[in-house]
Amino acid sequence: MCRLFAITSKEPLSPMVAVEALNVMREGHDGSGVGLFLRDLSGPFEDLKDAPILSGIFSEEGLKRLDTFMMDVGFMTKYKISIKVPKTPPPGVPRRDIYLIRAYEYPEEWEGLSREDLHFRLMTTRLQLRSMGEQKEDMIVFSFWPDVIMLKEIGDPMAVARHLQLDRKELRARVLMAQGRQNTNYAINLYACHPFFIQGFASMTNGENTAFIPIRTFLESRGFPGYIGYNSDSEVFTHILHYTTTRLGFGIEAYKHIITPLQDGDIEKHPNAEFLRRLKQTCRPLIIDGPNCVIGCLPDGSLFMVQDRKKLRPGVVGGKPGMFAFSSEICGLDAAIPLRDKSRDLQPMYLDTAVVGPDRQEVRLCSQKDPLALPR
Amino acid sequence: MQPERPISPSSLSVKDLRWQILWDKETCTLCGKCTAVCPVNAIELGVFRKRLIEPPVGFLEPPGNITKSYYGVRQKTDPAYACVGCAMCNMVCPNNAIAPMRADEVDKLRFHLDRGGQPRRRGGRRNVPGVLLDRLKFIRISMLTDPALDAGRHEFELRTLLGRVLPPEENLQHIREHGWIPPVREIYPLVIGGMSFGALSPNMWEGLQMGVAYLNEELGMPVRMSTGEGGCPPRLLRSRFLKYVILQIASGYFGWDEILHAIPEMKEDPCAIEIKYGQGAKPGDGGLLMWYKVNRLIAAIRGVPAGVSLPSPPTHQTQYSIEESVAKMIQSMSMAWGFRVPVYPKISGTSTALAVLNNLTRNPYAAGLAIDGEDGGTGAAYNVSMNHMGHPIASNIRDAYLTLVKLGMQNQLPLFAGGGVGKTGNLAANAAALIMLGASGIQTGKYIMQAAAGCLGSESDRCNICNIGLCPKGITAQDPRLYRRLNVDDVAQRVVDVFLSFDTELKKIVAPLGRSTSLPIGMSDALGVDDYRTAERLSIKYVV
Ligand code: SF4
Ligand code: SF4
């Protein structure tokens, strides 16, 4: 089972905090890969909050093609982090030319675009790059979004982190999400590595998604170009989150009602019974069935955790005002926030959604039995 | 027959018949029960003559013989009285002295069953033993990273939806704006398919209804049953149990006078209205209730004179074109119940099913589509229709589902599959396979007749006399002397048994696939088959 760790902190943290937490949970992952998601960046990015940042892995060729492409669209590089890696990577980590993190200035024509159009274009640009990269296998793009950096690589998380020298000032961020992979596919495709990202939403999951095919079929047939990929069955969790929020206008409290709706008997007793009954019917193909723990990050920087309907995965949330972490195991939490009131640690159960908002003051626990805020 | 007499073309010997009666003189008690019970008078009292030669031991007496006669059972060879292999004679025989045996070669009888130029008609099934569905395996077994679920202890919610489900965005908008949301029923995915009052005996029908009511009210299983085209008894129409009933309307409109007049007095809406355009057993042919079965009760419920054959036309005659017919029928039926009842058509499996489906996707009132494959059973049909017409259900349902996927409507228009489900006894496995191919639910008829009432039909042309009202089990007979053999309560009890065991088996299939909280509709990654072309055709995995 993959191990998950996420932390949100008032003070910017080095990505190593997350990697170290994964390291203490290493019994649970086989060191076959690591994925990192950083948001609410500090350092040089503090003043570039609106500039979209492209994260990915490029070959020399790919980089040239990227530059031509971005120039054609009208993007100007504003800032970049150059990660110079030693010539020989540690065992198990492939040799790459460039790990790219680059903030751009929007093209002039994009000025005055509505938020929605802007978000759409950012996404389609990422998808275009992705498909260009897939053709020639010279670029892999993880995200292209303001205030978001993503890194994914094959290998042991600690070894990868050292190799990429992640403990650098420019990479400090207030929200970190990390996953240590337990490989279930032989050939590792980096697009199958968590966390997944779409238009400001990110999530990572452990466990299999047994209802993957019907869910994928449903998402793919929504006519939204971003719902593609699915190299991992867990990518649908991110897309359902995106769909629920952007297309249906719900808050995070509704997410669990979509993926693990209440049973009919419980719906009858719910204050929004009629609404939930309809919702369950209309979103039936999005019901997940696997043993899954989902940890995700919303565009406003909130972190959340939900469990599957039977709560078959471990997961704990704890911390103190200003700093909260979500972890697969308590030892991960202990490593990151040793000084906290452990009696207040929470293990979200099968009806719960645990959310830590952007203010990082408390863990808000909502139950599916609570009244639901209807969509905007 | 005497050897010197001329023979006619249809003179057959016992050997030429499909079923041959083995009768044992030693054990026969001559009680006559077998000849009395035989539904087709295939056997009669026989007086046999037997010559006994008595050669003397010595040389003095001349050889002599005596002729004796004895009594026994004789099988008739006239095609009109050919044994149908029902084995009722065997069932009633106290000494097991008689039993039908299947001929060891293709019978000659089949060439003579069209006396008077009337081709063979029969009830029952297609008489093709195997079914592709049996070959589909469930291969995605959860292991390790996603532990298999516990069929006995985990919670399961294996319901399905019958009705037009709006897409999420539209649905939420309609909720917000208090717009019309089409009626949707949450039902058990196994539906008892349309077998009419008339095709079935009153005891059988009542037993099914009682079983369904028990499942709903005592066991909380929302099982539904379609009436078939034969109307609905007036008391049921006015009872609260109507909500468990899918009223079928078909091209003969039998019983609909009564139904429409009962609308103002209905305490509950029916579960749904099924408009039958075709059925798998006799695709492109209307329903057929032969005169033998149209007694006064049936005639009254159907609103017709007694004692006449009731062939429904192959299409609904009141409309100009089928598209128009479908659209208008759906709309007027919806309107009749104030748009509170889902209305959907049922068609026979056909290569043109997608055209119908495409039409329905554009009709906001269409609540689903039921497709009945070639293996569907029937109370009466021409032999040729049953054996040779129609389309297998698997590829039909798969194509229909994938078409909906292309349109993004796979959750909006539920597909119900029928025809040969459980044909070889594997009801749950066949049903689950169809669900994973894309069906939202399953309709079954024959399996219920077999399991809940002991129908004798088999896939090798046994019995199959459902059409002439002589059903030896009283399932499809309208003669009280026959149908009183069937105890209503026992049928109800068996219906409950069938559904409970089906439920357990369905769980035993989906739990190892890691599914429990929703029906795995379209979960095609779980399916595999050992034939490459089949796998390709159904877009599932080829496994050997
Ligand atoms: S098997 Fe049935 S049809 Fe044949 S002789 Fe016996 S009772 Fe009659
Ligand atoms: S037992 Fe009755 S229902 Fe079954 S095949 Fe014979 S006649 Fe038909």
Short mmCIF file of N, CA, C and O in Angstrom, two decimals, chain A residues 184 207-211 213-214 217-218 221-222 243 247-248 250 262-264 275 277-285 287-291 309-310 312-313 375-376, chain B residues 140 142 145-147 154-157 159-161 165-169 171-172 175-176 181-182 184 186 405 408 410-411 440 513-518 521-523 525:
data_model
loop_
_atom_site.label_atom_id
_atom_site.label_comp_id
_atom_site.label_asym_id
_atom_site.label_seq_id
_atom_site.Cartn_x
_atom_site.Cartn_y
_atom_site.Cartn_z
N THR A 184 2.58 -1.23 -8.20
CA THR A 184 1.76 -2.37 -8.60
C THR A 184 1.82 -2.59 -10.11
O THR A 184 1.23 -3.50 -10.63
N GLY A 207 -4.48 2.43 -2.35
CA GLY A 207 -5.49 1.40 -2.58
C GLY A 207 -5.90 1.35 -4.03
O GLY A 207 -5.59 2.23 -4.82
N GLU A 208 -6.61 0.29 -4.35
CA GLU A 208 -7.09 0.11 -5.72
C GLU A 208 -8.47 0.70 -5.83
O GLU A 208 -9.21 0.77 -4.87
N ASN A 209 -8.80 1.06 -7.03
CA ASN A 209 -10.13 1.57 -7.28
C ASN A 209 -10.87 0.55 -8.12
O ASN A 209 -10.73 0.51 -9.34
N THR A 210 -11.69 -0.26 -7.47
CA THR A 210 -12.30 -1.37 -8.19
C THR A 210 -13.36 -0.92 -9.19
O THR A 210 -13.66 -1.63 -10.13
N ALA A 211 -13.90 0.26 -8.98
CA ALA A 211 -14.93 0.73 -9.91
C ALA A 211 -14.31 1.63 -10.99
O ALA A 211 -15.01 2.40 -11.65
N ILE A 213 -13.16 1.41 -14.09
CA ILE A 213 -13.57 1.47 -15.51
C ILE A 213 -14.89 2.24 -15.69
O ILE A 213 -14.95 3.17 -16.50
N PRO A 214 -15.93 1.89 -14.94
CA PRO A 214 -17.16 2.69 -15.13
C PRO A 214 -16.97 4.17 -14.79
O PRO A 214 -17.54 5.03 -15.46
N THR A 217 -15.05 5.75 -17.67
CA THR A 217 -15.94 5.89 -18.82
C THR A 217 -16.86 7.10 -18.64
O THR A 217 -17.09 7.86 -19.58
N PHE A 218 -17.34 7.26 -17.42
CA PHE A 218 -18.25 8.37 -17.17
C PHE A 218 -17.53 9.71 -17.32
O PHE A 218 -18.01 10.63 -17.98
N SER A 221 -16.67 10.68 -20.79
CA SER A 221 -17.79 11.06 -21.64
C SER A 221 -18.45 12.36 -21.17
O SER A 221 -19.54 12.69 -21.60
N ARG A 222 -17.77 13.11 -20.29
CA ARG A 222 -18.33 14.40 -19.87
C ARG A 222 -18.03 15.50 -20.87
O ARG A 222 -18.47 16.63 -20.71
N TYR A 243 -14.70 17.74 -10.78
CA TYR A 243 -16.06 17.73 -11.35
C TYR A 243 -17.08 18.20 -10.31
O TYR A 243 -17.92 19.05 -10.58
N ARG A 247 -17.90 21.71 -11.77
CA ARG A 247 -19.04 21.51 -12.65
C ARG A 247 -20.35 21.49 -11.86
O ARG A 247 -21.37 21.93 -12.34
N LEU A 248 -20.31 20.92 -10.66
CA LEU A 248 -21.57 20.83 -9.90
C LEU A 248 -21.70 21.91 -8.83
O LEU A 248 -22.76 22.09 -8.25
N PHE A 250 -20.30 22.20 -5.83
CA PHE A 250 -20.35 21.80 -4.41
C PHE A 250 -19.09 22.22 -3.66
O PHE A 250 -18.04 22.43 -4.26
N LEU A 262 -24.34 7.77 1.12
CA LEU A 262 -24.96 7.06 2.24
C LEU A 262 -25.83 5.93 1.70
O LEU A 262 -26.31 6.00 0.58
N GLN A 263 -26.04 4.95 2.53
CA GLN A 263 -26.96 3.90 2.14
C GLN A 263 -28.39 4.45 2.23
O GLN A 263 -28.65 5.41 2.96
N ASP A 264 -29.28 3.80 1.49
CA ASP A 264 -30.64 4.34 1.38
C ASP A 264 -31.30 4.60 2.74
O ASP A 264 -31.96 5.61 2.94
N PHE A 275 -32.77 15.49 -1.65
CA PHE A 275 -31.66 15.96 -2.45
C PHE A 275 -30.59 14.88 -2.59
O PHE A 275 -30.08 14.61 -3.69
N ARG A 277 -30.89 11.70 -2.32
CA ARG A 277 -31.36 10.58 -3.11
C ARG A 277 -31.15 10.86 -4.60
O ARG A 277 -30.61 10.05 -5.33
N ARG A 278 -31.51 12.07 -4.99
CA ARG A 278 -31.31 12.47 -6.39
C ARG A 278 -29.83 12.49 -6.74
O ARG A 278 -29.42 12.06 -7.81
N LEU A 279 -29.06 13.03 -5.82
CA LEU A 279 -27.63 13.16 -6.08
C LEU A 279 -27.00 11.78 -6.28
O LEU A 279 -26.19 11.55 -7.18
N LYS A 280 -27.42 10.86 -5.44
CA LYS A 280 -26.87 9.51 -5.53
C LYS A 280 -27.24 8.86 -6.87
O LYS A 280 -26.43 8.18 -7.49
N GLN A 281 -28.46 9.13 -7.30
CA GLN A 281 -28.89 8.57 -8.58
C GLN A 281 -28.11 9.16 -9.73
O GLN A 281 -27.58 8.46 -10.59
N THR A 282 -28.03 10.47 -9.73
CA THR A 282 -27.47 11.13 -10.90
C THR A 282 -25.95 10.96 -10.95
O THR A 282 -25.36 10.96 -12.03
N CYS A 283 -25.32 10.80 -9.81
CA CYS A 283 -23.87 10.62 -9.80
C CYS A 283 -23.49 9.16 -9.56
O CYS A 283 -22.37 8.87 -9.15
N ARG A 284 -24.41 8.27 -9.82
CA ARG A 284 -24.16 6.86 -9.54
C ARG A 284 -22.86 6.34 -10.14
O ARG A 284 -22.13 5.60 -9.49
N PRO A 285 -22.51 6.72 -11.38
CA PRO A 285 -21.28 6.15 -11.94
C PRO A 285 -20.01 6.66 -11.26
O PRO A 285 -18.93 6.20 -11.59
N ILE A 287 -19.52 6.52 -7.99
CA ILE A 287 -19.37 5.84 -6.70
C ILE A 287 -18.12 4.97 -6.74
O ILE A 287 -17.96 4.16 -7.66
N ILE A 288 -17.25 5.17 -5.76
CA ILE A 288 -16.04 4.35 -5.71
C ILE A 288 -16.35 3.15 -4.83
O ILE A 288 -17.29 3.16 -4.05
N ASP A 289 -15.58 2.13 -4.98
CA ASP A 289 -15.92 0.94 -4.22
C ASP A 289 -14.69 0.33 -3.56
O ASP A 289 -14.78 -0.64 -2.83
N GLY A 290 -13.55 0.90 -3.84
CA GLY A 290 -12.34 0.23 -3.38
C GLY A 290 -11.98 0.63 -1.98
O GLY A 290 -12.62 1.48 -1.37
N PRO A 291 -10.94 0.02 -1.46
CA PRO A 291 -10.39 0.47 -0.19
C PRO A 291 -9.47 1.65 -0.48
O PRO A 291 -8.42 1.47 -1.07
N ARG A 309 -15.94 3.82 1.94
CA ARG A 309 -17.18 3.55 2.67
C ARG A 309 -16.97 2.56 3.82
O ARG A 309 -17.66 2.57 4.82
N LYS A 310 -16.00 1.67 3.68
CA LYS A 310 -15.80 0.68 4.74
C LYS A 310 -14.61 1.04 5.61
O LYS A 310 -14.26 0.30 6.52
N LEU A 312 -11.27 1.06 4.99
CA LEU A 312 -10.34 -0.06 4.95
C LEU A 312 -8.88 0.38 4.96
O LEU A 312 -7.98 -0.44 4.90
N ARG A 313 -8.63 1.70 4.96
CA ARG A 313 -7.26 2.19 4.94
C ARG A 313 -6.97 3.00 6.20
O ARG A 313 -7.87 3.64 6.73
N PRO A 375 -25.50 23.15 -3.61
CA PRO A 375 -24.51 23.79 -4.50
C PRO A 375 -24.88 25.23 -4.81
O PRO A 375 -26.04 25.61 -4.75
N ARG A 376 -23.83 25.96 -5.15
CA ARG A 376 -24.01 27.37 -5.48
C ARG A 376 -24.88 27.51 -6.72
O ARG A 376 -24.77 26.72 -7.63
N ARG B 140 -11.31 -10.34 -12.69
CA ARG B 140 -10.59 -9.32 -11.91
C ARG B 140 -10.82 -9.58 -10.42
O ARG B 140 -11.64 -8.95 -9.78
N SER B 142 -9.98 -9.39 -6.65
CA SER B 142 -9.21 -8.49 -5.80
C SER B 142 -8.25 -9.27 -4.93
O SER B 142 -8.64 -10.23 -4.27
N THR B 145 -3.61 -5.59 -2.69
CA THR B 145 -3.78 -4.15 -2.46
C THR B 145 -5.23 -3.76 -2.26
O THR B 145 -5.53 -2.74 -1.68
N ASP B 146 -6.15 -4.54 -2.80
CA ASP B 146 -7.55 -4.25 -2.55
C ASP B 146 -8.21 -5.55 -2.13
O ASP B 146 -8.67 -6.32 -2.94
N PRO B 147 -8.22 -5.79 -0.85
CA PRO B 147 -8.71 -7.09 -0.40
C PRO B 147 -10.12 -7.36 -0.89
O PRO B 147 -10.93 -6.45 -1.00
N HIS B 154 -20.04 -7.89 4.79
CA HIS B 154 -20.00 -6.47 4.44
C HIS B 154 -21.39 -5.98 4.04
O HIS B 154 -22.28 -6.76 3.73
N GLU B 155 -21.52 -4.66 4.04
CA GLU B 155 -22.80 -4.12 3.60
C GLU B 155 -22.81 -4.08 2.07
O GLU B 155 -21.81 -3.79 1.43
N PHE B 156 -23.95 -4.38 1.51
CA PHE B 156 -24.08 -4.35 0.06
C PHE B 156 -25.27 -3.50 -0.32
O PHE B 156 -26.27 -3.46 0.39
N GLU B 157 -25.13 -2.83 -1.43
CA GLU B 157 -26.29 -2.10 -1.93
C GLU B 157 -26.38 -2.36 -3.42
O GLU B 157 -25.82 -1.65 -4.23
N ARG B 159 -28.74 -2.27 -5.78
CA ARG B 159 -30.00 -1.83 -6.38
C ARG B 159 -29.69 -1.28 -7.75
O ARG B 159 -28.56 -0.97 -8.08
N THR B 160 -30.73 -1.12 -8.52
CA THR B 160 -30.52 -0.44 -9.78
C THR B 160 -31.60 0.62 -9.96
O THR B 160 -32.53 0.71 -9.16
N LEU B 161 -31.44 1.41 -10.98
CA LEU B 161 -32.39 2.49 -11.23
C LEU B 161 -33.17 2.19 -12.49
O LEU B 161 -32.61 1.81 -13.50
N VAL B 165 -32.53 9.11 -15.80
CA VAL B 165 -31.75 9.84 -14.81
C VAL B 165 -31.12 11.03 -15.52
O VAL B 165 -30.37 10.86 -16.48
N LEU B 166 -31.41 12.21 -15.04
CA LEU B 166 -30.83 13.39 -15.69
C LEU B 166 -29.34 13.44 -15.40
O LEU B 166 -28.89 12.97 -14.36
N PRO B 167 -28.56 14.02 -16.32
CA PRO B 167 -27.14 14.16 -16.03
C PRO B 167 -26.96 15.09 -14.82
O PRO B 167 -27.83 15.95 -14.58
N PRO B 168 -25.87 14.93 -14.06
CA PRO B 168 -25.74 15.68 -12.80
C PRO B 168 -26.00 17.17 -12.91
O PRO B 168 -26.77 17.72 -12.12
N GLU B 169 -25.40 17.81 -13.90
CA GLU B 169 -25.56 19.27 -13.99
C GLU B 169 -27.04 19.64 -14.14
O GLU B 169 -27.55 20.51 -13.45
N ASN B 171 -29.65 17.77 -13.51
CA ASN B 171 -30.44 17.34 -12.37
C ASN B 171 -30.41 18.39 -11.27
O ASN B 171 -31.44 18.77 -10.71
N LEU B 172 -29.19 18.89 -10.98
CA LEU B 172 -29.06 19.88 -9.91
C LEU B 172 -29.80 21.16 -10.28
O LEU B 172 -30.43 21.80 -9.44
N ILE B 175 -33.39 20.65 -9.72
CA ILE B 175 -33.73 20.69 -8.29
C ILE B 175 -33.80 22.14 -7.83
O ILE B 175 -34.73 22.56 -7.16
N ARG B 176 -32.78 22.91 -8.25
CA ARG B 176 -32.72 24.32 -7.86
C ARG B 176 -33.94 25.08 -8.35
O ARG B 176 -34.54 25.87 -7.65
N ILE B 181 -38.38 16.54 -12.76
CA ILE B 181 -37.34 15.51 -12.75
C ILE B 181 -38.04 14.18 -13.04
O ILE B 181 -38.98 13.81 -12.35
N PRO B 182 -37.60 13.51 -14.09
CA PRO B 182 -38.29 12.28 -14.46
C PRO B 182 -38.32 11.29 -13.30
O PRO B 182 -37.39 11.25 -12.49
N VAL B 184 -37.82 8.11 -11.14
CA VAL B 184 -36.80 7.06 -11.14
C VAL B 184 -37.13 6.08 -10.02
O VAL B 184 -37.43 6.49 -8.90
N GLU B 186 -35.95 2.92 -7.65
CA GLU B 186 -34.80 2.13 -7.20
C GLU B 186 -35.30 0.72 -6.98
O GLU B 186 -36.09 0.47 -6.08
N VAL B 405 -22.34 5.23 -23.89
CA VAL B 405 -21.08 5.80 -23.38
C VAL B 405 -20.59 6.89 -24.33
O VAL B 405 -20.16 7.96 -23.90
N GLY B 408 -22.27 9.81 -23.69
CA GLY B 408 -22.18 10.26 -22.29
C GLY B 408 -23.47 10.02 -21.53
O GLY B 408 -23.74 10.66 -20.53
N GLN B 410 -24.62 6.96 -20.33
CA GLN B 410 -24.70 5.60 -19.79
C GLN B 410 -25.44 5.53 -18.47
O GLN B 410 -25.94 4.47 -18.10
N ASN B 411 -25.50 6.65 -17.75
CA ASN B 411 -26.27 6.59 -16.50
C ASN B 411 -27.67 7.15 -16.68
O ASN B 411 -28.46 7.18 -15.75
N SER B 440 -28.31 -2.41 -16.84
CA SER B 440 -28.62 -1.91 -15.49
C SER B 440 -29.39 -2.94 -14.71
O SER B 440 -29.41 -2.92 -13.49
N LEU B 513 -14.71 -9.15 -6.54
CA LEU B 513 -14.26 -8.13 -7.48
C LEU B 513 -14.06 -6.80 -6.76
O LEU B 513 -13.75 -5.79 -7.38
N GLY B 514 -14.29 -6.81 -5.47
CA GLY B 514 -14.10 -5.58 -4.70
C GLY B 514 -15.26 -4.60 -4.86
O GLY B 514 -15.09 -3.41 -4.69
N ARG B 515 -16.44 -5.11 -5.20
CA ARG B 515 -17.57 -4.21 -5.39
C ARG B 515 -18.66 -4.53 -4.38
O ARG B 515 -18.94 -5.70 -4.12
N SER B 516 -19.26 -3.52 -3.84
CA SER B 516 -20.35 -3.76 -2.91
C SER B 516 -21.29 -2.58 -2.79
O SER B 516 -22.47 -2.76 -2.54
N THR B 517 -20.79 -1.38 -2.99
CA THR B 517 -21.67 -0.25 -2.71
C THR B 517 -22.46 0.21 -3.92
O THR B 517 -23.37 1.01 -3.80
N SER B 518 -22.11 -0.29 -5.09
CA SER B 518 -22.98 0.01 -6.23
C SER B 518 -22.87 -1.14 -7.21
O SER B 518 -21.87 -1.84 -7.26
N ILE B 521 -22.21 -1.84 -13.00
CA ILE B 521 -22.68 -1.68 -14.38
C ILE B 521 -21.52 -1.24 -15.28
O ILE B 521 -20.84 -0.27 -14.98
N GLY B 522 -21.31 -1.97 -16.35
CA GLY B 522 -20.26 -1.59 -17.30
C GLY B 522 -18.86 -1.86 -16.80
O GLY B 522 -17.90 -1.36 -17.38
N MET B 523 -18.71 -2.66 -15.76
CA MET B 523 -17.36 -2.95 -15.23
C MET B 523 -16.74 -4.06 -16.09
O MET B 523 -16.49 -5.17 -15.65
N ASP B 525 -13.89 -4.51 -17.28
CA ASP B 525 -12.53 -5.00 -17.01
C ASP B 525 -12.56 -6.28 -16.16
O ASP B 525 -11.56 -6.95 -16.02
#
